[in-house]
XYZ file of C-alpha atoms in Angstrom:
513
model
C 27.075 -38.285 9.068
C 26.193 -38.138 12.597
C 22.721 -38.773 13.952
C 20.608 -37.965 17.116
C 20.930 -40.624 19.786
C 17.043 -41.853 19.442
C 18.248 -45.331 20.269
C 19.032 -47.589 22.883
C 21.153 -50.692 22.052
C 20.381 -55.067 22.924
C 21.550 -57.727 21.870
C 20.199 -60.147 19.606
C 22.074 -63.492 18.160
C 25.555 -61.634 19.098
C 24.944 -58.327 17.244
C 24.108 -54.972 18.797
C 20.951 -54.058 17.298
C 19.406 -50.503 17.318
C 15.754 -50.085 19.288
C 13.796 -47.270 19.374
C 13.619 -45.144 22.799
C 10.211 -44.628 23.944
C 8.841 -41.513 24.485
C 8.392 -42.577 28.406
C 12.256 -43.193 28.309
C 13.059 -40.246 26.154
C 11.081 -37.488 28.921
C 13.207 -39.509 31.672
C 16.002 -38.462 30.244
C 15.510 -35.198 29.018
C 12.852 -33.210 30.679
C 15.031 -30.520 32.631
C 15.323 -31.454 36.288
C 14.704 -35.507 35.812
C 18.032 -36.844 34.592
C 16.265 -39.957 35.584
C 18.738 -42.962 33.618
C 18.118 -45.719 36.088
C 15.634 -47.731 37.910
C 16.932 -46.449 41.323
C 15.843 -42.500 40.230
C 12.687 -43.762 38.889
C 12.052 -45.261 42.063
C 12.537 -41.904 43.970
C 10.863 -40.380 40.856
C 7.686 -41.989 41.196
C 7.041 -41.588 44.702
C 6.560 -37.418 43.994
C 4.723 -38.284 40.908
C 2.238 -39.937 42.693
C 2.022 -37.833 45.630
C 1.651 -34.731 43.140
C -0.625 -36.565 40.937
C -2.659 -37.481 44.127
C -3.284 -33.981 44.698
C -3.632 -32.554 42.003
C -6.240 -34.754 40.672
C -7.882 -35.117 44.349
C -7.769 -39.299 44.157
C -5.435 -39.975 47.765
C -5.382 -43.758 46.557
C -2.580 -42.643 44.109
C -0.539 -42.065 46.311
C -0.286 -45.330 47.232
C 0.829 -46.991 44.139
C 3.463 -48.623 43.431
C 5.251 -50.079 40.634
C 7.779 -52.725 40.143
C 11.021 -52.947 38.059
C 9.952 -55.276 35.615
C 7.336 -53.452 34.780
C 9.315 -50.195 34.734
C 11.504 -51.725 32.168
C 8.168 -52.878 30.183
C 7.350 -49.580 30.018
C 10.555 -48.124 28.766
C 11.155 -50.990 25.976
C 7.285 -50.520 24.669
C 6.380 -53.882 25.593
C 3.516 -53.040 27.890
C 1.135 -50.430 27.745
C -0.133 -49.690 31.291
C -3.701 -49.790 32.273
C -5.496 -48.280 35.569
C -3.713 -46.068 38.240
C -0.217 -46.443 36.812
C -1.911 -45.063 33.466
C -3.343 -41.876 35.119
C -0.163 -41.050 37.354
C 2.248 -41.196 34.381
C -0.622 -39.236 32.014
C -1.070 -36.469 34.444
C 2.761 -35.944 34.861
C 3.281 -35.965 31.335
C 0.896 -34.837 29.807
C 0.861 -37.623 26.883
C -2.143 -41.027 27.063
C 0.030 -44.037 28.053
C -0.112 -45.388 24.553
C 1.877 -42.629 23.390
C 4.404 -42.839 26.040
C 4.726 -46.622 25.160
C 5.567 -45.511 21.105
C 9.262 -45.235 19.741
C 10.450 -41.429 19.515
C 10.551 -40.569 16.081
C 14.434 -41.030 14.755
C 15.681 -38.070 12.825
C 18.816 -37.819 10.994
C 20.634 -35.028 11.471
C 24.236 -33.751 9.915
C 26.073 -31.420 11.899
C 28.174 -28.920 10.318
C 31.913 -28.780 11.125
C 32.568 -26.395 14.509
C 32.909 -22.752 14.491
C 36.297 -20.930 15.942
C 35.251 -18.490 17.973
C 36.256 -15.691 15.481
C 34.012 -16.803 12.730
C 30.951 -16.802 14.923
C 32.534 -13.534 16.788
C 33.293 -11.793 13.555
C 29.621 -13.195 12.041
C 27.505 -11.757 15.160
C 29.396 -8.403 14.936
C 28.781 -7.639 10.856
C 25.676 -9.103 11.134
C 23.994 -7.132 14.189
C 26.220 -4.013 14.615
C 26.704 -3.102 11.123
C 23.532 -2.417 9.732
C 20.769 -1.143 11.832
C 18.280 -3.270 9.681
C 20.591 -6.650 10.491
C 20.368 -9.297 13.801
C 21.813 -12.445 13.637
C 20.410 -15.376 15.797
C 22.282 -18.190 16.162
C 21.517 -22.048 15.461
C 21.850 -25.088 17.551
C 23.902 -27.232 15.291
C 23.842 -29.821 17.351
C 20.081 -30.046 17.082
C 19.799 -29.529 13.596
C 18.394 -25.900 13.883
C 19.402 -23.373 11.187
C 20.362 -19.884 12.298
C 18.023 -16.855 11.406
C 18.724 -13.926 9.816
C 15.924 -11.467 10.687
C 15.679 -8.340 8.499
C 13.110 -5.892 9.920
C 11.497 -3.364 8.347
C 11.775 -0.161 7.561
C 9.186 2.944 7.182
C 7.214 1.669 4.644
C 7.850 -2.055 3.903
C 7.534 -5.416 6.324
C 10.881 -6.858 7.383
C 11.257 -10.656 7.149
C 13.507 -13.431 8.656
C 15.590 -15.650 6.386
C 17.934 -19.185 7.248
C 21.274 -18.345 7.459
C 23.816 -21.005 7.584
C 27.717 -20.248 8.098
C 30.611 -21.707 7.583
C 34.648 -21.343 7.467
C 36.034 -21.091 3.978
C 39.060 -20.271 1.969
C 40.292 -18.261 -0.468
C 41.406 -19.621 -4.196
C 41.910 -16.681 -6.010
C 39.122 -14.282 -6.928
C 36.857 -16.836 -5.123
C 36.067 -18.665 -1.751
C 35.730 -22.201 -1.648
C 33.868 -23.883 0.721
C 35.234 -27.291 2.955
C 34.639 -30.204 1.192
C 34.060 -31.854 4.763
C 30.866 -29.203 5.027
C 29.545 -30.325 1.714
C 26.935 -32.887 3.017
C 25.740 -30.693 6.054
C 25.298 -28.069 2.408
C 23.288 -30.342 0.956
C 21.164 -31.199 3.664
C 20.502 -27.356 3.952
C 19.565 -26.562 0.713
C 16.990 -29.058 0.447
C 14.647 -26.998 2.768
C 12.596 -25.278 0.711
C 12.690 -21.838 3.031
C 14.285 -19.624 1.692
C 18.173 -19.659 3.116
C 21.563 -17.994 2.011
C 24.915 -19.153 2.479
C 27.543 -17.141 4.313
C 31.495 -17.821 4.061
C 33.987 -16.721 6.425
C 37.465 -16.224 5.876
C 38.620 -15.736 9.598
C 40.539 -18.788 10.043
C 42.389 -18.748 6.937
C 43.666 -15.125 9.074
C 41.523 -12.794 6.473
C 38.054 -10.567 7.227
C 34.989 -10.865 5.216
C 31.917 -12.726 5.049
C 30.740 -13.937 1.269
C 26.856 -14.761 0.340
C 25.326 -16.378 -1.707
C 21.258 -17.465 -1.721
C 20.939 -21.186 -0.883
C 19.368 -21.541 -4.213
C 22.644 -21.499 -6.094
C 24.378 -23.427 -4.380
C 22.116 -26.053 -4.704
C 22.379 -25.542 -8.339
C 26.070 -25.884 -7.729
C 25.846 -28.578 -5.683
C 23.622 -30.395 -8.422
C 25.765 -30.064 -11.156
C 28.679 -31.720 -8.772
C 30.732 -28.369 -8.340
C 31.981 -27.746 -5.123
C 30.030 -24.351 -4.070
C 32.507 -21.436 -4.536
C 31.297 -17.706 -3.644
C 32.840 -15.081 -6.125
C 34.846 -12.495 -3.806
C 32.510 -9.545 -5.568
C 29.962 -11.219 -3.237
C 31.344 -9.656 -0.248
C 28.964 -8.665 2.444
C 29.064 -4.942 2.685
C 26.775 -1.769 2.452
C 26.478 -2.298 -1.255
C 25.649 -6.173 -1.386
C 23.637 -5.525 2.042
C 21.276 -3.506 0.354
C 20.706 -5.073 -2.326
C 19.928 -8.759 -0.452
C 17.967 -6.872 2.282
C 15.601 -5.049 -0.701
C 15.327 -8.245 -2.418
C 14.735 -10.285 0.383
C 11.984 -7.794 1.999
C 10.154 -7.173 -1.379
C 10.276 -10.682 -2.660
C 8.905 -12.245 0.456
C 5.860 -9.584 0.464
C 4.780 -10.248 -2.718
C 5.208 -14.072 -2.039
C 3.037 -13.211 0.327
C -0.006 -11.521 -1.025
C 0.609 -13.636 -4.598
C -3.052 -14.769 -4.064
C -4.772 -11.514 -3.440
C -3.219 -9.786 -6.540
C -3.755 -12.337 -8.926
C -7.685 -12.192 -7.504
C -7.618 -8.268 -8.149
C -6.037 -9.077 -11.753
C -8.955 -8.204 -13.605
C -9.800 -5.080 -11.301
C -6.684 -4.071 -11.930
C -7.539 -3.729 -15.928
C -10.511 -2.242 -15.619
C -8.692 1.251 -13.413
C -6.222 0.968 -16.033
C -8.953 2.102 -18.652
C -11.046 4.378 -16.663
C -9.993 7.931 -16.000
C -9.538 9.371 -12.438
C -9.375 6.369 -9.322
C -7.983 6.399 -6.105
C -9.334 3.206 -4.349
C -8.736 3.269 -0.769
C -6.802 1.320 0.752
C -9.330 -0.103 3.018
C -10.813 -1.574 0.457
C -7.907 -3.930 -0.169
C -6.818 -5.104 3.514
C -5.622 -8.078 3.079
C -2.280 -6.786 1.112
C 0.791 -6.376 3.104
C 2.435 -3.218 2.250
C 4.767 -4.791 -0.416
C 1.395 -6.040 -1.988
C -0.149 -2.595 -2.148
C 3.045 -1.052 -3.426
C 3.428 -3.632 -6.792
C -0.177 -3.317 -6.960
C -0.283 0.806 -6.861
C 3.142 0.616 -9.023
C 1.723 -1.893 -12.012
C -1.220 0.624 -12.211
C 0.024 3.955 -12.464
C 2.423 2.392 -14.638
C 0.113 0.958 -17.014
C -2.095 4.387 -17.043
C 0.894 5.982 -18.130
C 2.377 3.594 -20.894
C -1.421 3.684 -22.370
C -1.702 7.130 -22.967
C 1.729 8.125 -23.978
C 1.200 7.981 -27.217
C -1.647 10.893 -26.572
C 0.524 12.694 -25.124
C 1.493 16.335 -27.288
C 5.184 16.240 -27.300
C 8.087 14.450 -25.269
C 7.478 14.160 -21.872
C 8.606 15.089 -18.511
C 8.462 13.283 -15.218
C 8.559 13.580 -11.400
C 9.127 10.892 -9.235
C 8.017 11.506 -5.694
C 10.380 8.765 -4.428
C 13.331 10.534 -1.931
C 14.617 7.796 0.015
C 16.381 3.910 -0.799
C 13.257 2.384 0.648
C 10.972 4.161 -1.951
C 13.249 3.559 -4.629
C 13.830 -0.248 -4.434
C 10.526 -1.267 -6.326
C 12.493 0.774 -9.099
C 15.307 -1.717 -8.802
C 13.561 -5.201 -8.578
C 9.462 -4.969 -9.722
C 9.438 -6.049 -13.666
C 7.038 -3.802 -14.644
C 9.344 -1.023 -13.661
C 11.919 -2.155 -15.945
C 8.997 -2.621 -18.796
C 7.539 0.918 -18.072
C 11.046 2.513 -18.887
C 12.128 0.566 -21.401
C 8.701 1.744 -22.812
C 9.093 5.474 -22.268
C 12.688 5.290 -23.548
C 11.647 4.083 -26.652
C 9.325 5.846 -27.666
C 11.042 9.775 -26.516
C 14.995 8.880 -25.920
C 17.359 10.442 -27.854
C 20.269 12.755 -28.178
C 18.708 15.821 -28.147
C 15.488 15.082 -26.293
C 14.460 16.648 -23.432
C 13.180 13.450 -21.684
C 13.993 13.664 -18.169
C 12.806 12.812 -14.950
C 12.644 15.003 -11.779
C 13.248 13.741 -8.177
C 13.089 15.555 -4.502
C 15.308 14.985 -2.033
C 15.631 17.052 1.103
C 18.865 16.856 3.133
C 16.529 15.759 5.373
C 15.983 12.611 3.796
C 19.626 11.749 3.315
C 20.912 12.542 6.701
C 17.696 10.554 8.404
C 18.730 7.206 6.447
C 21.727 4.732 6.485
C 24.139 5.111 3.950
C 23.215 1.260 2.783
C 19.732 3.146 1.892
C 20.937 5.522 0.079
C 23.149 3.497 -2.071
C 19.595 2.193 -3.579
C 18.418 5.627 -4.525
C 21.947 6.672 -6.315
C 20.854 2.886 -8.398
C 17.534 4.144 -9.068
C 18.840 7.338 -11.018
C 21.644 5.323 -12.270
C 19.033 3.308 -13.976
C 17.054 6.175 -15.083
C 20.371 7.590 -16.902
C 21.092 3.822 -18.470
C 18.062 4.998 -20.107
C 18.584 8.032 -21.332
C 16.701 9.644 -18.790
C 18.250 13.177 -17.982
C 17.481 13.284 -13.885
C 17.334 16.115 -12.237
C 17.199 16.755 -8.359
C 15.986 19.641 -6.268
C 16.704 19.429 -2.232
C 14.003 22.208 -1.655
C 12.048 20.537 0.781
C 8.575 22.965 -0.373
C 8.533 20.044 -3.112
C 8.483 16.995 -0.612
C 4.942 16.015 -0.801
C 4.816 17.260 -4.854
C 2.897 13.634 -6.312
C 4.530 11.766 -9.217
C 2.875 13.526 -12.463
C 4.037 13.265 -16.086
C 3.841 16.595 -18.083
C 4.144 17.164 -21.825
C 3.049 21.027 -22.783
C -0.524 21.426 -21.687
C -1.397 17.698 -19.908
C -0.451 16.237 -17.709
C -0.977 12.603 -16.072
C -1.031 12.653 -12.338
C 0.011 8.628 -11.586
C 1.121 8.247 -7.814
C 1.645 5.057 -5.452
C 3.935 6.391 -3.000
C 3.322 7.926 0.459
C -0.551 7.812 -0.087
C -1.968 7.083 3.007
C -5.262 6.985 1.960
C -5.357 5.110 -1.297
C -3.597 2.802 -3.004
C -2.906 4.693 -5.842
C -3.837 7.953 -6.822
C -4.131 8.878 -10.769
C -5.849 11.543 -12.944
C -5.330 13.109 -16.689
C -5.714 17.069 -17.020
C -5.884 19.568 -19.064
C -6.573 22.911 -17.188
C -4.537 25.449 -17.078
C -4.489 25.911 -13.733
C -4.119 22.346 -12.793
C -0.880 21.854 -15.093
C 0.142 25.473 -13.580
C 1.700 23.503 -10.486
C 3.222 20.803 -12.221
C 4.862 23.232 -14.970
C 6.303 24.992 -11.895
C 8.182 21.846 -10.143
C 9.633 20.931 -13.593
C 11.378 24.131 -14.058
C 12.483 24.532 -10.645
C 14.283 21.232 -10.543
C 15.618 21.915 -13.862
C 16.658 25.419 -13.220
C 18.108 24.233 -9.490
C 19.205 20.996 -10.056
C 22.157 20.237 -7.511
C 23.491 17.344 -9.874
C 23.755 19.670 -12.515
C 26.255 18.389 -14.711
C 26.247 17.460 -18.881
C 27.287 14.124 -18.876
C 25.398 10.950 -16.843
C 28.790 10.386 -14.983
C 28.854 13.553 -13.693
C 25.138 14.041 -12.580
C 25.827 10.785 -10.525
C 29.141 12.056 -9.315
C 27.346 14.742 -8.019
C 24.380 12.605 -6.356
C 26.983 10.585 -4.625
C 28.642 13.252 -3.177
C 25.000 14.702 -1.994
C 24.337 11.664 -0.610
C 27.547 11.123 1.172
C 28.510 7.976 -0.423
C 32.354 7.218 -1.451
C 31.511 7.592 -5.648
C 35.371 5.768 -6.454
C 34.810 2.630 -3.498
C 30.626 2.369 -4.783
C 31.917 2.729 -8.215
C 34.486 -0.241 -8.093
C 32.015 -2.382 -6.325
C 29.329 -1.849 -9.090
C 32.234 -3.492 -11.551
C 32.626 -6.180 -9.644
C 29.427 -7.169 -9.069
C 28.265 -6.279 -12.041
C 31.641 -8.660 -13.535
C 30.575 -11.796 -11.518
C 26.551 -10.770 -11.963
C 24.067 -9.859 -8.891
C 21.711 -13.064 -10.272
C 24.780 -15.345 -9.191
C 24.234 -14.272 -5.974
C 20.936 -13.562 -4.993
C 17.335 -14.984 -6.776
C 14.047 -13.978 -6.177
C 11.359 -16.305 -6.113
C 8.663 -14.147 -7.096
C 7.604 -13.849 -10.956
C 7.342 -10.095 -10.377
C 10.721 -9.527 -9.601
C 13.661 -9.350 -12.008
C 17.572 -8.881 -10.968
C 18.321 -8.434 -14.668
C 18.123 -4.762 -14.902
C 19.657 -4.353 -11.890
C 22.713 -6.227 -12.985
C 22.793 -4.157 -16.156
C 23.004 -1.044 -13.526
C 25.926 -1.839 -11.840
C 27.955 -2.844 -14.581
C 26.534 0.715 -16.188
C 27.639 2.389 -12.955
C 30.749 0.782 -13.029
C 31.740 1.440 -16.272
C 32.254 5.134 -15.299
């Protein structure tokens, strides 16, 4: 363990005894442009600090002053606090009351990390800020004890956020990575922080490529049960695991975020649920980021649906309005999604049942987003077929702006969160005839022009990844692994709302194909 050099040694009965540095002795030192170590630089030093504190405080008798070297060294050991002109030179050049510069400078321990080759950090900077347009990297000052940031932004509709990011040089053992055992304490000093952190492992000196996360949290949980961290290899930083920690990440920290404000609007939330048509707007909830208003408008139009489905006339259909990764990853990570479709599934999936679920997506959409983004949307309908959801998909773009509805013969439930710029949420039950009229029509065109058209769940997917441009046999041997070692071993959200366990079910569903 190394520490900061806070100290300055003397002697006392034959041992060399720590003492506090001063804050006086510590600005010497430091401050850029002083470098002032010895009583002859102070000397030269002082004679400008009076002169400039002279002027600028319009007293010429400061100027004057003058101190001696035994009380310079007062000064510097803490002995004496100065009193008078000496007092008001040294506080107008510093900025701090004499009694402060006379105090010890606070010692803080600090463990350093071992050093970086220049290919790790090389190697690091490049994934991390040329890779994904989303992605920059800023470096730490180990030496200083300051973590590196990972910053995140955002994207079209959600905030982006910053996270710690702390590397280091591992090595292989199999399936796994293994972290130095000589890096252990500077680990354990990390994870205590309670910001939120990850852990990245680099390979480069032990002459591989890769970088491996994993979320600070589990290694401290690794750490605590006396296990040497190891990162499976499944947790390989790439589009794949990039999307999934950057939708995690962004959605977990909004909600941490606003986790006041939504429990207030708890029991406003109840009462929409059992009223017919609402569509607050959103100006009358402000203070939610747009993560906030998202779970918010989500829970709701979810729990208008689940409370009248058993009104409904016959098995239902749905449309999602969601078209792009972005919009899809509340699908992936909010609980109540998971609840909502475990509830719909129950009560209409079958063999023979016509439960689907309808989505739009222009070519528009998929060539204007990253191919990490789009990897999230192929998830969302993967989960939707773990269901038994049928999905269908229509590129027309005439449908783009259609709202999420549910429609079972002659009703239908208009329940819609996303892209309303007006409202949080937007939902409605009908029964005209020339209200369903619209909603009958987008069901049948997406049915009739489906472009994943195919009678098996592996082959409607095959067919989305294609669409999308994704590579279906790499994405679908990454789902097995990670869905083998388990997404929650990697990442963990901190937010109640958020689940990763249907998302882990997912990719081992994807990847069984």
């Amino acid at each position: 363990m190394t520490h900061l050099n806070n100290s300055v040694a003397v002697k006392e009965s034959g041992m060399t005894q720590p003492q506090p540095r001063t804050l006086l002795q510590h600005l010497l030192e430091t401050t850029p442009g002083l470098n002032c170590t010895t009583w002859a630089r102070f000397q030269v030093l002082w004679g400008r600090m009076a002169s400039e504190a002279a002027q600028g405080l319009g007293l010429p008798k400061l100027a004057h002053v003058r101190v001696s070297r035994s009380s310079y060294q007062r000064w510097l050991s803490g002995a004496h606090v100065t009193k008078g002109d000496t007092a008001v030179i040294l506080e107008w050049y510093f900025g701090k009351s004499a009694a402060e510069l006379a105090r010890p400078v606070p010692r803080r321990e600090i463990v350093r990390p071992s050093p970086l080759g220049p290919s790790t950090l090389t190697a690091a900077t490049r994934a991390l800020d040329y890779t994904w347009n989303t992605s920059r990297y800023v470096p730490g000052e180990p030496n200083t004890g300051v973590i590196g940031t990972w910053e995140l932004s955002g994207g079209r509709h959600f905030d982006g956020t910053a996270i710690g990011l702390q590397l280091y040089e591992a090595a292989p053992d199999g399936d796994q990575v293994e972290l130095k055992e000589a890096d252990l304490p500077h680990l354990q000093s990390y994870v205590r922080s309670s910001r939120r952190g990850v852990v990245l492992a680099s390979l480069c000196t032990a002459g591989e490529t890769g970088l491996y996360l994993l979320d600070a949290a589990h290694a401290r949980r690794q750490l605590t049960t006396g296990q040497v961290p190891r990162i499976p290899a499944a947790y390989q930083l790439d589009d794949l695991t990039f999307s999934l920690t950057r939708a995690l990440y962004v959605l977990d920290d909004g909600m941490l975020a606003d986790d006041l404000p939504l429990s207030d609007r708890a029991e406003e939330l109840g009462y929409y649920v059992k009223t017919g048509d609402s569509a607050p707007p959103r100006s009358d909830m402000p203070e939610l980021s747009p993560v906030g208003a998202a779970w918010l408008g989500s829970t709701l139009c979810a729990q208008y649906i689940t409370r009248r489905l058993d009104e409904l006339p016959a098995i239902p259909v749905f449309w999602t309005r969601e078209a792009t990764g972005e919009e899809c990853a509340p699908w992936l990570l909010f609980r109540h999604k998971h609840e909502y479709l475990q509830a719909v599934a129950s009560r209409f999936a079958g063999a023979a049942s016509p439960l689907g679920r309808a989505f739009c997506v222009p070519e528009q959409a998929v060539h204007s987003t990253e191919p990490h983004e789009r990897i999230l949307l192929l998830l969302t309908v993967a989960m939707m077929e773990m269901h038994r959801i049928t999905v269908w998909i229509t590129n027309d773009p005439a449908y783009t702006q259609t709202e999420g509805f549910v429609l079972a013969q002659n009703r239908a439930i208009l329940a819609n969160w996303v892209r309303e710029d007006s409202s949080v949420w937007r939902v409605a039950t009908t029964s005209a005839a020339q209200d369903v009229a619209p909603y009958r029509e987008a069901i049948a065109h997406a049915q009739a022009h489906s472009i994943v058209d195919a009678p098996t769940p592996a082959a409607r997917l095959q067919a989305l990844a294609e669409y999308l441009e994704l590579d279906w046999t790499w994405l679908v041997a990454r789902c097995r692994a990670l869905g083998e070692s388990g997404i929650t071993g990697m990442l963990r959200p901190r937010s109640r709302h958020l689940t990763l366990t249907a998302l882990d079910q997912t990719l081992r569903f994807l990847g069984a194909m």
